[in-house]
PDB file of C-alpha atoms in Angstrom:
ATOM      1  CA  ASP A   1      93.192  88.410 107.972  1.00  0.00           C
ATOM      2  CA  THR A   2      92.400  87.207 104.461  1.00  0.00           C
ATOM      3  CA  ALA A   3      93.335  89.850 101.889  1.00  0.00           C
ATOM      4  CA  VAL A   4      91.182  88.840  98.907  1.00  0.00           C
ATOM      5  CA  SER A   5      88.462  86.294  99.489  1.00  0.00           C
ATOM      6  CA  GLN A   6      86.045  84.591  97.147  1.00  0.00           C
ATOM      7  CA  THR A   7      82.911  82.603  97.768  1.00  0.00           C
ATOM      8  CA  PRO A   8      82.225  79.911  96.995  1.00  0.00           C
ATOM      9  CA  LYS A   9      85.477  78.067  96.372  1.00  0.00           C
ATOM     10  CA  TYR A  10      83.685  75.364  94.402  1.00  0.00           C
ATOM     11  CA  LEU A  11      80.487  75.579  92.420  1.00  0.00           C
ATOM     12  CA  VAL A  12      78.855  72.706  90.558  1.00  0.00           C
ATOM     13  CA  THR A  13      75.693  73.481  88.649  1.00  0.00           C
ATOM     14  CA  GLN A  14      73.569  72.513  85.692  1.00  0.00           C
ATOM     15  CA  MET A  15      73.491  74.133  82.293  1.00  0.00           C
ATOM     16  CA  GLY A  16      71.018  76.957  82.055  1.00  0.00           C
ATOM     17  CA  ASN A  17      71.230  77.931  85.720  1.00  0.00           C
ATOM     18  CA  ASP A  18      72.173  81.380  87.019  1.00  0.00           C
ATOM     19  CA  LYS A  19      74.938  81.677  89.595  1.00  0.00           C
ATOM     20  CA  SER A  20      76.972  84.328  91.371  1.00  0.00           C
ATOM     21  CA  ILE A  21      80.515  84.439  92.676  1.00  0.00           C
ATOM     22  CA  LYS A  22      81.431  86.968  95.331  1.00  0.00           C
ATOM     23  CA  CYS A  23      84.728  88.707  95.915  1.00  0.00           C
ATOM     24  CA  GLU A  24      85.790  90.889  98.806  1.00  0.00           C
ATOM     25  CA  GLN A  25      89.093  92.554  99.584  1.00  0.00           C
ATOM     26  CA  ASN A  26      90.124  94.160 102.866  1.00  0.00           C
ATOM     27  CA  LEU A  27      93.271  95.818 101.522  1.00  0.00           C
ATOM     28  CA  GLY A  28      91.712  99.200 100.854  1.00  0.00           C
ATOM     29  CA  HIS A  29      92.360  98.805  97.128  1.00  0.00           C
ATOM     30  CA  ASP A  30      90.346 100.794  94.610  1.00  0.00           C
ATOM     31  CA  THR A  31      90.645  98.567  91.545  1.00  0.00           C
ATOM     32  CA  MET A  32      89.341  95.029  91.273  1.00  0.00           C
ATOM     33  CA  TYR A  33      89.502  92.461  88.495  1.00  0.00           C
ATOM     34  CA  TRP A  34      87.954  89.213  87.348  1.00  0.00           C
ATOM     35  CA  TYR A  35      90.138  86.752  85.457  1.00  0.00           C
ATOM     36  CA  LYS A  36      89.137  83.432  83.920  1.00  0.00           C
ATOM     37  CA  GLN A  37      91.504  80.455  83.879  1.00  0.00           C
ATOM     38  CA  ASP A  38      90.448  77.831  81.359  1.00  0.00           C
ATOM     39  CA  SER A  39      91.109  74.103  81.358  1.00  0.00           C
ATOM     40  CA  LYS A  40      94.520  74.674  79.760  1.00  0.00           C
ATOM     41  CA  LYS A  41      95.470  77.001  82.617  1.00  0.00           C
ATOM     42  CA  PHE A  42      95.366  80.090  80.428  1.00  0.00           C
ATOM     43  CA  LEU A  43      94.473  83.226  82.402  1.00  0.00           C
ATOM     44  CA  LYS A  44      92.628  86.063  80.750  1.00  0.00           C
ATOM     45  CA  ILE A  45      91.123  89.300  81.999  1.00  0.00           C
ATOM     46  CA  MET A  46      87.357  89.561  81.966  1.00  0.00           C
ATOM     47  CA  PHE A  47      86.470  92.730  83.831  1.00  0.00           C
ATOM     48  CA  SER A  48      88.056  95.511  85.788  1.00  0.00           C
ATOM     49  CA  TYR A  49      86.424  97.996  88.115  1.00  0.00           C
ATOM     50  CA  ASN A  50      87.930 101.162  89.514  1.00  0.00           C
ATOM     51  CA  ASN A  51      86.059 102.919  92.300  1.00  0.00           C
ATOM     52  CA  LYS A  52      82.926 100.996  91.387  1.00  0.00           C
ATOM     53  CA  GLU A  53      83.099 101.937  87.700  1.00  0.00           C
ATOM     54  CA  LEU A  54      83.667  99.445  84.922  1.00  0.00           C
ATOM     55  CA  ILE A  55      86.888 100.253  83.050  1.00  0.00           C
ATOM     56  CA  ILE A  56      87.571  97.059  81.159  1.00  0.00           C
ATOM     57  CA  ASN A  57      85.092  94.758  79.555  1.00  0.00           C
ATOM     58  CA  GLU A  58      86.880  92.307  77.327  1.00  0.00           C
ATOM     59  CA  THR A  59      84.925  90.308  74.803  1.00  0.00           C
ATOM     60  CA  VAL A  60      82.919  88.518  77.405  1.00  0.00           C
ATOM     61  CA  PRO A  61      79.373  87.306  76.663  1.00  0.00           C
ATOM     62  CA  ASN A  62      76.738  89.564  78.148  1.00  0.00           C
ATOM     63  CA  ARG A  63      75.563  86.585  80.207  1.00  0.00           C
ATOM     64  CA  PHE A  64      78.353  87.689  82.536  1.00  0.00           C
ATOM     65  CA  SER A  65      77.526  90.763  84.563  1.00  0.00           C
ATOM     66  CA  PRO A  66      79.892  92.172  87.178  1.00  0.00           C
ATOM     67  CA  LYS A  67      78.524  94.250  90.007  1.00  0.00           C
ATOM     68  CA  SER A  68      80.469  96.378  92.434  1.00  0.00           C
ATOM     69  CA  PRO A  69      78.349  97.584  95.355  1.00  0.00           C
ATOM     70  CA  ASP A  70      81.368  99.308  96.890  1.00  0.00           C
ATOM     71  CA  LYS A  71      85.126  99.509  96.437  1.00  0.00           C
ATOM     72  CA  ALA A  72      85.732  96.430  98.551  1.00  0.00           C
ATOM     73  CA  HIS A  73      83.427  94.103  96.622  1.00  0.00           C
ATOM     74  CA  LEU A  74      83.200  92.894  93.043  1.00  0.00           C
ATOM     75  CA  ASN A  75      80.693  90.170  92.338  1.00  0.00           C
ATOM     76  CA  LEU A  76      80.250  88.181  89.154  1.00  0.00           C
ATOM     77  CA  HIS A  77      76.823  87.022  88.082  1.00  0.00           C
ATOM     78  CA  ILE A  78      76.475  84.503  85.277  1.00  0.00           C
ATOM     79  CA  ASN A  79      73.177  83.847  83.537  1.00  0.00           C
ATOM     80  CA  SER A  80      72.212  80.776  81.534  1.00  0.00           C
ATOM     81  CA  LEU A  81      75.372  78.873  82.309  1.00  0.00           C
ATOM     82  CA  GLU A  82      76.982  76.903  79.488  1.00  0.00           C
ATOM     83  CA  LEU A  83      79.421  74.005  79.488  1.00  0.00           C
ATOM     84  CA  GLY A  84      82.156  76.320  78.222  1.00  0.00           C
ATOM     85  CA  ASP A  85      81.847  78.477  81.323  1.00  0.00           C
ATOM     86  CA  SER A  86      83.515  75.735  83.333  1.00  0.00           C
ATOM     87  CA  ALA A  87      86.755  77.277  84.560  1.00  0.00           C
ATOM     88  CA  VAL A  88      88.462  78.761  87.562  1.00  0.00           C
ATOM     89  CA  TYR A  89      87.528  82.386  88.160  1.00  0.00           C
ATOM     90  CA  PHE A  90      89.968  84.604  89.998  1.00  0.00           C
ATOM     91  CA  CYS A  91      89.292  87.915  91.616  1.00  0.00           C
ATOM     92  CA  ALA A  92      92.213  90.295  92.102  1.00  0.00           C
ATOM     93  CA  SER A  93      92.703  93.776  93.477  1.00  0.00           C
ATOM     94  CA  ARG A  94      95.205  96.594  93.281  1.00  0.00           C
ATOM     95  CA  ARG A  95      95.696 100.052  94.678  1.00  0.00           C
ATOM     96  CA  THR A  96      96.076 102.819  92.112  1.00  0.00           C
ATOM     97  CA  GLY A  97      99.736 103.797  91.951  1.00  0.00           C
ATOM     98  CA  GLU A  98     100.922 100.389  93.068  1.00  0.00           C
ATOM     99  CA  GLU A  99     101.764  97.715  90.576  1.00  0.00           C
ATOM    100  CA  THR A 100     101.099  94.438  92.289  1.00  0.00           C
ATOM    101  CA  GLN A 101      97.757  92.706  92.001  1.00  0.00           C
ATOM    102  CA  TYR A 102      96.698  90.417  94.798  1.00  0.00           C
ATOM    103  CA  PHE A 103      94.634  87.400  93.867  1.00  0.00           C
ATOM    104  CA  GLY A 104      91.867  85.594  95.630  1.00  0.00           C
ATOM    105  CA  PRO A 105      91.955  81.800  96.013  1.00  0.00           C
ATOM    106  CA  GLY A 106      89.836  81.228  92.921  1.00  0.00           C
ATOM    107  CA  THR A 107      86.405  79.713  92.393  1.00  0.00           C
ATOM    108  CA  ARG A 108      86.252  76.489  90.449  1.00  0.00           C
ATOM    109  CA  LEU A 109      83.022  76.421  88.437  1.00  0.00           C
ATOM    110  CA  LEU A 110      81.862  73.195  86.872  1.00  0.00           C
ATOM    111  CA  VAL A 111      78.840  73.264  84.597  1.00  0.00           C
ATOM    112  CA  LEU A 112      77.252  69.893  83.930  1.00  0.00           C
TER     113      LEU A 112
ATOM    114  CA  ALA B   1      98.425  94.295  71.302  1.00  0.00           C
ATOM    115  CA  GLN B   2     100.800  93.087  73.918  1.00  0.00           C
ATOM    116  CA  THR B   3     101.592  89.386  74.104  1.00  0.00           C
ATOM    117  CA  VAL B   4     103.543  87.210  76.500  1.00  0.00           C
ATOM    118  CA  THR B   5     105.163  83.959  75.407  1.00  0.00           C
ATOM    119  CA  GLN B   6     106.439  81.162  77.586  1.00  0.00           C
ATOM    120  CA  SER B   7     108.055  78.645  75.265  1.00  0.00           C
ATOM    121  CA  GLN B   8     108.572  75.896  77.838  1.00  0.00           C
ATOM    122  CA  PRO B   9     105.307  74.136  78.717  1.00  0.00           C
ATOM    123  CA  GLU B  10     107.141  71.922  81.221  1.00  0.00           C
ATOM    124  CA  MET B  11     110.480  71.969  82.992  1.00  0.00           C
ATOM    125  CA  SER B  12     112.120  69.685  85.496  1.00  0.00           C
ATOM    126  CA  VAL B  13     114.898  70.316  88.006  1.00  0.00           C
ATOM    127  CA  GLN B  14     116.703  68.296  90.617  1.00  0.00           C
ATOM    128  CA  GLU B  15     116.313  69.431  94.178  1.00  0.00           C
ATOM    129  CA  ALA B  16     119.038  71.921  95.167  1.00  0.00           C
ATOM    130  CA  GLU B  17     119.853  72.636  91.518  1.00  0.00           C
ATOM    131  CA  THR B  18     119.171  75.794  89.530  1.00  0.00           C
ATOM    132  CA  VAL B  19     116.565  76.192  86.815  1.00  0.00           C
ATOM    133  CA  THR B  20     115.699  79.037  84.463  1.00  0.00           C
ATOM    134  CA  LEU B  21     112.232  79.643  83.056  1.00  0.00           C
ATOM    135  CA  SER B  22     111.963  81.674  79.866  1.00  0.00           C
ATOM    136  CA  CYS B  23     109.565  84.463  79.004  1.00  0.00           C
ATOM    137  CA  THR B  24     109.447  86.855  76.094  1.00  0.00           C
ATOM    138  CA  TYR B  25     106.948  89.585  75.455  1.00  0.00           C
ATOM    139  CA  ASP B  26     105.947  91.943  72.722  1.00  0.00           C
ATOM    140  CA  THR B  27     105.073  95.562  73.320  1.00  0.00           C
ATOM    141  CA  SER B  28     105.590  98.961  71.780  1.00  0.00           C
ATOM    142  CA  GLU B  29     105.465 100.624  75.194  1.00  0.00           C
ATOM    143  CA  SER B  30     108.576 101.833  76.980  1.00  0.00           C
ATOM    144  CA  ASP B  31     107.136 101.881  80.480  1.00  0.00           C
ATOM    145  CA  TYR B  32     105.628  98.719  81.884  1.00  0.00           C
ATOM    146  CA  TYR B  33     105.918  96.075  84.576  1.00  0.00           C
ATOM    147  CA  LEU B  34     106.720  92.403  84.434  1.00  0.00           C
ATOM    148  CA  PHE B  35     105.827  89.749  86.961  1.00  0.00           C
ATOM    149  CA  TRP B  36     106.298  86.104  87.713  1.00  0.00           C
ATOM    150  CA  TYR B  37     103.437  84.407  89.517  1.00  0.00           C
ATOM    151  CA  LYS B  38     103.508  80.928  90.983  1.00  0.00           C
ATOM    152  CA  GLN B  39     100.429  78.715  91.073  1.00  0.00           C
ATOM    153  CA  PRO B  40     100.861  75.570  93.186  1.00  0.00           C
ATOM    154  CA  PRO B  41      98.282  72.771  93.148  1.00  0.00           C
ATOM    155  CA  SER B  42      96.328  74.727  95.750  1.00  0.00           C
ATOM    156  CA  ARG B  43      95.426  77.057  92.868  1.00  0.00           C
ATOM    157  CA  GLN B  44      96.437  80.209  94.718  1.00  0.00           C
ATOM    158  CA  MET B  45      98.225  82.797  92.568  1.00  0.00           C
ATOM    159  CA  ILE B  46     101.334  83.903  94.430  1.00  0.00           C
ATOM    160  CA  LEU B  47     103.530  86.778  93.333  1.00  0.00           C
ATOM    161  CA  VAL B  48     107.137  85.614  93.084  1.00  0.00           C
ATOM    162  CA  ILE B  49     108.941  88.646  91.741  1.00  0.00           C
ATOM    163  CA  ARG B  50     108.328  91.942  89.987  1.00  0.00           C
ATOM    164  CA  GLN B  51     110.406  94.084  87.631  1.00  0.00           C
ATOM    165  CA  GLU B  52     109.878  97.686  86.595  1.00  0.00           C
ATOM    166  CA  ALA B  53     110.934  98.248  82.994  1.00  0.00           C
ATOM    167  CA  TYR B  54     112.618 101.541  83.809  1.00  0.00           C
ATOM    168  CA  LYS B  55     114.987  99.827  86.223  1.00  0.00           C
ATOM    169  CA  GLN B  56     118.107  98.339  84.717  1.00  0.00           C
ATOM    170  CA  GLN B  57     118.935  96.332  87.804  1.00  0.00           C
ATOM    171  CA  ASN B  58     117.512  92.834  87.819  1.00  0.00           C
ATOM    172  CA  ALA B  59     115.080  92.110  90.632  1.00  0.00           C
ATOM    173  CA  THR B  60     115.913  89.450  93.209  1.00  0.00           C
ATOM    174  CA  GLU B  61     113.878  87.867  95.969  1.00  0.00           C
ATOM    175  CA  ASN B  62     115.859  85.366  98.008  1.00  0.00           C
ATOM    176  CA  ARG B  63     116.370  82.326  95.756  1.00  0.00           C
ATOM    177  CA  PHE B  64     114.484  83.917  92.867  1.00  0.00           C
ATOM    178  CA  SER B  65     116.047  86.318  90.417  1.00  0.00           C
ATOM    179  CA  VAL B  66     115.270  87.583  86.963  1.00  0.00           C
ATOM    180  CA  ASN B  67     117.314  88.311  83.876  1.00  0.00           C
ATOM    181  CA  PHE B  68     115.581  91.295  82.325  1.00  0.00           C
ATOM    182  CA  GLN B  69     116.748  92.148  78.830  1.00  0.00           C
ATOM    183  CA  LYS B  70     114.639  95.107  77.730  1.00  0.00           C
ATOM    184  CA  ALA B  71     115.991  95.381  74.191  1.00  0.00           C
ATOM    185  CA  ALA B  72     115.439  91.690  73.601  1.00  0.00           C
ATOM    186  CA  LYS B  73     112.072  91.813  75.414  1.00  0.00           C
ATOM    187  CA  SER B  74     113.102  88.899  77.524  1.00  0.00           C
ATOM    188  CA  PHE B  75     112.308  88.260  81.194  1.00  0.00           C
ATOM    189  CA  SER B  76     113.566  84.932  82.495  1.00  0.00           C
ATOM    190  CA  LEU B  77     113.204  83.623  86.037  1.00  0.00           C
ATOM    191  CA  LYS B  78     116.049  81.821  87.764  1.00  0.00           C
ATOM    192  CA  ILE B  79     115.332  79.644  90.758  1.00  0.00           C
ATOM    193  CA  SER B  80     118.414  78.715  92.757  1.00  0.00           C
ATOM    194  CA  ASP B  81     118.692  75.868  95.241  1.00  0.00           C
ATOM    195  CA  SER B  82     115.366  74.453  94.063  1.00  0.00           C
ATOM    196  CA  GLN B  83     113.102  73.046  96.733  1.00  0.00           C
ATOM    197  CA  LEU B  84     110.247  70.571  96.533  1.00  0.00           C
ATOM    198  CA  GLY B  85     107.870  73.394  97.392  1.00  0.00           C
ATOM    199  CA  ASP B  86     108.878  75.226  94.230  1.00  0.00           C
ATOM    200  CA  ALA B  87     106.949  72.692  92.143  1.00  0.00           C
ATOM    201  CA  ALA B  88     104.113  74.646  90.544  1.00  0.00           C
ATOM    202  CA  MET B  89     102.880  76.383  87.406  1.00  0.00           C
ATOM    203  CA  TYR B  90     104.791  79.589  86.802  1.00  0.00           C
ATOM    204  CA  PHE B  91     103.197  82.411  84.880  1.00  0.00           C
ATOM    205  CA  CYS B  92     104.969  85.346  83.350  1.00  0.00           C
ATOM    206  CA  ALA B  93     102.797  88.465  83.177  1.00  0.00           C
ATOM    207  CA  TYR B  94     102.983  91.941  81.675  1.00  0.00           C
ATOM    208  CA  ARG B  95     101.240  95.104  82.712  1.00  0.00           C
ATOM    209  CA  ARG B  96     101.331  98.400  80.951  1.00  0.00           C
ATOM    210  CA  SER B  97     102.147 101.406  83.081  1.00  0.00           C
ATOM    211  CA  GLY B  98      99.153 103.479  84.069  1.00  0.00           C
ATOM    212  CA  GLY B  99      95.670 102.706  85.194  1.00  0.00           C
ATOM    213  CA  GLY B 100      92.386 102.354  83.452  1.00  0.00           C
ATOM    214  CA  SER B 101      92.296  99.839  80.645  1.00  0.00           C
ATOM    215  CA  GLN B 102      96.055  99.379  80.920  1.00  0.00           C
ATOM    216  CA  GLY B 103      95.760  98.021  84.404  1.00  0.00           C
ATOM    217  CA  ASN B 104      95.099  94.367  83.720  1.00  0.00           C
ATOM    218  CA  LEU B 105      97.741  91.681  83.572  1.00  0.00           C
ATOM    219  CA  ILE B 106      98.498  89.843  80.345  1.00  0.00           C
ATOM    220  CA  PHE B 107      99.681  86.330  81.072  1.00  0.00           C
ATOM    221  CA  GLY B 108     101.786  83.779  79.275  1.00  0.00           C
ATOM    222  CA  LYS B 109     100.504  80.230  79.017  1.00  0.00           C
ATOM    223  CA  GLY B 110     102.588  79.058  81.923  1.00  0.00           C
ATOM    224  CA  THR B 111     105.440  76.638  82.588  1.00  0.00           C
ATOM    225  CA  LYS B 112     104.875  73.621  84.784  1.00  0.00           C
ATOM    226  CA  LEU B 113     107.908  73.080  86.976  1.00  0.00           C
ATOM    227  CA  SER B 114     108.600  69.713  88.558  1.00  0.00           C
ATOM    228  CA  VAL B 115     111.218  69.284  91.269  1.00  0.00           C
ATOM    229  CA  LYS B 116     112.800  65.859  91.666  1.00  0.00           C
ATOM    230  CA  PRO B 117     114.037  64.763  95.100  1.00  0.00           C
TER     231      PRO B 117
END
């Protein structure tokens, strides 16, 4: 009965590779988010999707491309991975009209 | 732009004692929401408590309560009867009212809370 799930939980890869992180929520929410938590634990918004449409795109390199095939899924694809991409990536979701965001367990990405 | 400041990088409390974590924020909005999230070593982000800016009454959730001072833009978290399981990073977060680009959370840098037995 997991509410927001992410796969994989851990991802170790080499510089220059392309990788994807998947997020799914079974809460019936219509807005989903990607946050990045850096090595100093600072959390910052990357993307937000509402009903499969991008509504926030912070100053994120275009190597990062979110894709939302439907309201329940928001995937994050990263091209040409760099050392600085090492972080924990959190997916979150929310229902319009409600204020609480529910977070996934996070994906720890390590780029070597 | 809105900002959230947590001035205490680390705090420590004795088990069963009370501790208060500080948070201040900067906004020109009158309608918004404030949150405290807990992140234990498991990494999971867990909502602790939520406050609507239009409500004067401070939110409480069991041993957790807030002191919301809207004029001072202050939102502190009080943990009573601290337990070992309360040890975690605590993040204060702000969200503007409304959807769209206002929907994302803006986080403080966090306070690491240690609980001593």
